[in-house]
Amino acid sequence: LQKSLNETFGADKYSEARKEVLTNMFSRPMQMALYFCTGILEDETLFRHYALNVPFYTHFTSPIRRYADIIVHRLLSASLGASSPIKMKKETIQKQADHCNDRKMASKRVQELSADLFFAVFVRVRT
């Protein structure tokens, strides 16, 4: 996609802006990653990462960023024997994952609406 966009647009002063807008519009329909508790899902094919083509995948960043990352760190630490198991039922973990997914989607929607508003103002000013 990026290669096609680079080849399509020239080097005028608005080419980068057009490319950025189209990249944003093309990437919106991509499926967002969701948090889930593996103990809830029976179908292990749902654990795979499509783009990386790996059968089992977990994602996390620094535990100071998101609550979901704290839970993943704690679960990984317990599974490796580095800490005691966390005392949460899998249904509770899934409930937390659902809440994190809801907040993430709401945040993404606000970001998209903000970008749409900025783009509308940008177009209006330029015409």
XYZ file of N, CA and C in Angstrom:
381
model
N 0.826 -1.189 0.000
C 0.000 0.000 0.000
C 0.867 1.248 0.000
N 1.863 1.265 0.877
C 2.738 2.444 0.970
C 3.481 2.664 -0.344
N 3.955 1.608 -0.960
C 4.661 1.728 -2.237
C 3.737 2.309 -3.306
N 2.503 1.822 -3.366
C 1.542 2.334 -4.342
C 1.261 3.812 -4.121
N 1.099 4.195 -2.865
C 0.851 5.608 -2.567
C 2.037 6.475 -2.960
N 3.242 5.994 -2.682
C 4.444 6.760 -3.048
C 4.557 6.945 -4.554
N 4.193 5.911 -5.308
C 4.287 5.989 -6.764
C 3.184 6.865 -7.358
N 2.035 6.922 -6.699
C 0.881 7.643 -7.229
C 1.017 9.157 -7.083
N 1.546 9.597 -5.964
C 1.600 11.029 -5.710
C 2.948 11.601 -6.073
N 2.912 12.790 -6.644
C 4.133 13.472 -7.074
C 4.855 14.126 -5.916
N 5.536 15.194 -6.233
C 6.352 15.874 -5.226
C 5.868 17.300 -4.981
N 4.586 17.591 -5.287
C 4.094 18.944 -5.027
C 3.919 19.150 -3.526
N 3.561 20.372 -3.142
C 3.529 20.700 -1.713
C 2.415 19.981 -0.940
N 1.415 19.406 -1.619
C 0.330 18.707 -0.934
C 0.428 17.189 -1.040
N 1.443 16.671 -1.708
C 1.529 15.224 -1.916
C 1.633 14.457 -0.597
N 2.428 14.946 0.333
C 2.560 14.261 1.629
C 1.241 14.264 2.391
N 0.525 15.380 2.342
C -0.759 15.466 3.046
C -1.769 14.495 2.431
N -1.822 14.432 1.105
C -2.744 13.493 0.442
C -2.396 12.058 0.803
N -1.119 11.756 0.791
C -0.666 10.397 1.114
C -1.047 10.036 2.557
N -0.868 10.965 3.469
C -1.188 10.708 4.872
C -2.688 10.492 5.072
N -3.497 11.307 4.413
C -4.949 11.167 4.520
C -5.388 9.808 3.990
N -4.898 9.426 2.816
C -5.300 8.137 2.236
C -4.788 6.960 3.063
N -3.582 7.050 3.579
C -3.052 5.980 4.430
C -3.945 5.807 5.650
N -4.351 6.913 6.241
C -5.232 6.875 7.401
C -6.570 6.237 7.036
N -7.123 6.627 5.899
C -8.418 6.090 5.487
C -8.332 4.598 5.147
N -7.237 4.155 4.561
C -7.079 2.747 4.210
C -6.837 1.878 5.434
N -6.202 2.415 6.449
C -5.868 1.595 7.615
C -7.023 1.489 8.610
N -8.003 2.349 8.532
C -9.132 2.304 9.470
C -9.888 0.982 9.469
N -10.174 0.407 8.296
C -10.957 -0.840 8.312
C -10.212 -2.047 8.872
N -8.902 -1.964 9.065
C -8.151 -3.115 9.585
C -8.673 -3.484 10.967
N -8.737 -4.762 11.220
C -9.255 -5.248 12.494
C -8.320 -4.863 13.631
N -8.899 -4.338 14.669
C -8.133 -3.954 15.842
C -7.856 -5.182 16.706
N -6.702 -5.225 17.296
C -6.373 -6.319 18.208
C -7.253 -6.221 19.447
N -7.664 -7.361 19.956
C -8.504 -7.392 21.145
C -7.836 -8.192 22.241
N -8.042 -7.753 23.472
C -7.577 -8.513 24.627
C -8.601 -9.597 24.927
N -8.111 -10.771 25.319
C -9.012 -11.834 25.744
C -8.260 -12.775 26.665
N -9.018 -13.495 27.457
C -8.454 -14.486 28.367
C -8.449 -15.831 27.659
N -7.283 -16.426 27.507
C -7.191 -17.697 26.778
C -7.979 -18.807 27.463
N -8.194 -18.698 28.747
C -8.966 -19.714 29.464
C -10.436 -19.712 29.107
N -10.903 -18.668 28.470
C -12.308 -18.555 28.074
C -12.542 -19.157 26.689
N -11.577 -18.960 25.796
C -11.721 -19.428 24.416
C -11.247 -20.868 24.277
N -12.038 -21.689 23.619
C -11.662 -23.086 23.416
C -10.926 -23.297 22.103
N -11.130 -22.410 21.141
C -10.539 -22.543 19.818
C -9.153 -21.881 19.803
N -8.096 -22.696 19.852
C -6.736 -22.160 19.910
C -6.308 -21.445 18.629
N -7.025 -21.638 17.540
C -6.673 -20.913 16.311
C -6.919 -19.419 16.488
N -7.733 -19.040 17.475
C -7.984 -17.626 17.748
C -6.808 -16.960 18.468
N -5.835 -17.749 18.917
C -4.677 -17.204 19.630
C -3.602 -16.703 18.674
N -3.732 -17.015 17.408
C -2.660 -16.737 16.447
C -2.614 -15.266 16.068
N -1.454 -14.867 15.600
C -1.269 -13.509 15.077
C -1.184 -13.623 13.572
N -2.184 -13.079 12.888
C -2.299 -13.236 11.440
C -1.093 -12.646 10.707
N -0.756 -11.404 10.978
C 0.310 -10.726 10.235
C 1.683 -11.353 10.487
N 1.938 -11.784 11.713
C 3.228 -12.400 12.039
C 3.262 -13.890 11.712
N 2.085 -14.477 11.481
C 1.952 -15.888 11.167
C 2.579 -16.776 12.249
N 2.181 -16.504 13.489
C 2.618 -17.340 14.613
C 1.370 -17.888 15.311
N 1.429 -19.154 15.759
C 0.237 -19.788 16.320
C -0.181 -19.259 17.700
N 0.768 -18.849 18.514
C 0.459 -18.321 19.845
C 1.133 -16.969 19.989
N 0.372 -16.002 20.457
C 0.912 -14.648 20.518
C 0.298 -13.916 21.698
N 1.127 -13.147 22.368
C 0.630 -12.211 23.368
C 1.364 -10.904 23.153
N 0.693 -9.835 23.441
C 1.280 -8.521 23.239
C 1.212 -7.740 24.541
N 2.289 -7.054 24.846
C 2.273 -6.161 25.997
C 3.411 -5.171 25.853
N 3.261 -4.073 26.536
C 4.321 -3.067 26.577
C 4.644 -2.839 28.039
N 5.263 -1.746 28.322
C 5.610 -1.421 29.697
C 4.353 -1.431 30.572
N 4.416 -2.050 31.735
C 3.213 -2.113 32.574
C 2.801 -0.763 33.154
N 3.558 0.291 32.912
C 3.123 1.607 33.389
C 2.161 2.262 32.406
N 1.990 1.679 31.213
C 1.151 2.300 30.192
C -0.315 1.927 30.301
N -0.621 0.644 30.373
C -2.012 0.208 30.325
C -2.256 -0.885 31.361
N -3.474 -0.891 31.867
C -3.840 -1.904 32.853
C -3.746 -3.303 32.265
N -4.137 -3.451 31.005
C -4.055 -4.771 30.361
C -2.625 -5.290 30.367
N -1.649 -4.407 30.202
C -0.243 -4.825 30.218
C 0.187 -5.301 31.603
N -0.357 -4.678 32.644
C -0.050 -5.118 34.013
C -0.536 -6.554 34.207
N -1.752 -6.817 33.754
C -2.302 -8.172 33.897
C -1.452 -9.172 33.113
N -1.085 -8.838 31.885
C -0.254 -9.744 31.078
C 1.084 -9.994 31.764
N 1.722 -8.951 32.273
C 2.993 -9.125 32.983
C 2.829 -10.066 34.168
N 1.776 -9.861 34.943
C 1.550 -10.715 36.119
C 1.288 -12.170 35.734
N 0.489 -12.366 34.674
C 0.204 -13.733 34.233
C 1.451 -14.419 33.682
N 2.242 -13.689 32.887
C 3.488 -14.270 32.362
C 4.471 -14.583 33.485
N 4.577 -13.678 34.424
C 5.476 -13.899 35.559
C 5.067 -15.142 36.342
N 3.774 -15.298 36.579
C 3.274 -16.475 37.301
C 3.485 -17.745 36.484
N 3.271 -17.676 35.167
C 3.421 -18.882 34.338
C 4.877 -19.319 34.246
N 5.807 -18.384 34.403
C 7.233 -18.718 34.381
C 7.766 -19.086 35.763
N 6.898 -19.023 36.766
C 7.299 -19.378 38.126
C 8.070 -18.287 38.839
N 8.085 -17.093 38.295
C 8.811 -15.982 38.908
C 8.000 -15.299 40.010
N 6.716 -15.549 40.027
C 5.861 -14.989 41.073
C 4.721 -15.968 41.341
N 4.002 -15.699 42.415
C 2.884 -16.586 42.732
C 1.723 -16.323 41.772
N 0.896 -17.342 41.545
C -0.243 -17.159 40.627
C -1.169 -16.045 41.112
N -1.730 -15.310 40.168
C -2.673 -14.272 40.573
C -3.998 -14.940 40.908
N -4.674 -14.376 41.857
C -5.902 -14.992 42.350
C -7.127 -14.335 41.711
N -7.200 -14.476 40.396
C -8.356 -13.966 39.648
C -8.936 -15.124 38.856
N -10.239 -15.230 38.859
C -10.889 -16.243 38.034
C -10.785 -15.821 36.579
N -10.805 -16.804 35.674
C -10.686 -16.482 34.246
C -11.834 -15.606 33.774
N -13.016 -15.760 34.367
C -14.144 -14.903 34.006
C -13.876 -13.450 34.397
N -13.202 -13.248 35.519
C -12.853 -11.897 35.971
C -11.809 -11.286 35.040
N -10.841 -12.101 34.633
C -9.819 -11.619 33.696
C -10.479 -11.230 32.377
N -11.422 -12.060 31.907
C -12.114 -11.733 30.654
C -12.934 -10.460 30.798
N -13.547 -10.273 31.957
C -14.327 -9.050 32.186
C -13.406 -7.829 32.120
N -12.219 -7.944 32.696
C -11.243 -6.844 32.624
C -10.798 -6.619 31.175
N -10.577 -7.705 30.442
C -10.177 -7.598 29.029
C -11.263 -6.903 28.217
N -12.516 -7.268 28.459
C -13.633 -6.621 27.760
C -13.672 -5.122 28.046
N -13.467 -4.767 29.309
C -13.456 -3.345 29.687
C -12.311 -2.608 28.990
N -11.132 -3.217 28.967
C -9.983 -2.605 28.285
C -10.267 -2.446 26.788
N -10.885 -3.452 26.179
C -11.250 -3.366 24.758
C -12.241 -2.230 24.511
N -13.240 -2.098 25.388
C -14.230 -1.025 25.247
C -13.563 0.354 25.325
N -12.677 0.532 26.280
C -11.997 1.828 26.452
C -11.087 2.124 25.259
N -10.405 1.070 24.769
C -9.512 1.246 23.629
C -10.299 1.648 22.384
N -11.453 1.007 22.174
C -12.280 1.348 21.009
C -12.850 2.755 21.123
N -13.260 3.144 22.320
C -13.781 4.498 22.520
C -12.692 5.535 22.246
N -11.492 5.252 22.711
C -10.365 6.161 22.474
C -10.049 6.266 20.986
N -10.072 5.136 20.300
C -9.803 5.140 18.857
C -10.866 5.934 18.118
N -12.119 5.783 18.521
C -13.213 6.506 17.865
C -13.064 8.010 18.059
N -12.710 8.443 19.254
C -12.497 9.865 19.512
C -11.337 10.383 18.666
N -10.277 9.600 18.563
C -9.130 9.989 17.737
C -9.549 10.137 16.274
N -10.338 9.187 15.769
C -10.798 9.250 14.379
C -11.690 10.467 14.143
N -12.614 10.732 15.071
C -13.496 11.886 14.925
C -12.714 13.195 14.961
N -11.701 13.245 15.800
C -10.844 14.433 15.868
C -10.102 14.635 14.550
N -9.582 13.557 13.986
C -8.878 13.648 12.697
C -9.837 14.062 11.584
N -11.057 13.530 11.615
C -12.064 13.911 10.618
C -12.391 15.399 10.720
N -12.548 15.891 11.934
C -12.853 17.309 12.140
C -11.699 18.177 11.645
N -10.480 17.810 12.003
C -9.314 18.571 11.551
C -9.232 18.575 10.031
N -9.469 17.431 9.415
C -9.406 17.334 7.955
C -10.481 18.205 7.305
N -11.691 18.191 7.871
C -12.771 19.030 7.331
C -12.415 20.511 7.420
N -11.858 20.920 8.539
C -11.426 22.321 8.690
C -10.309 22.631 7.704
N -9.361 21.716 7.564
C -8.246 21.890 6.633
C -8.751 22.090 5.205
N -9.678 21.247 4.780
C -10.231 21.332 3.418
C -11.006 22.632 3.242
N -11.774 22.988 4.235
C -12.582 24.221 4.153
C -11.689 25.449 4.036
N -10.622 25.487 4.778
C -9.699 26.638 4.740
C -8.990 26.703 3.397
N -8.704 25.560 2.813
C -7.941 25.508 1.550
C -8.783 25.763 0.317
N -10.126 25.749 0.440
C -10.961 25.944 -0.741
C -11.500 27.351 -0.830
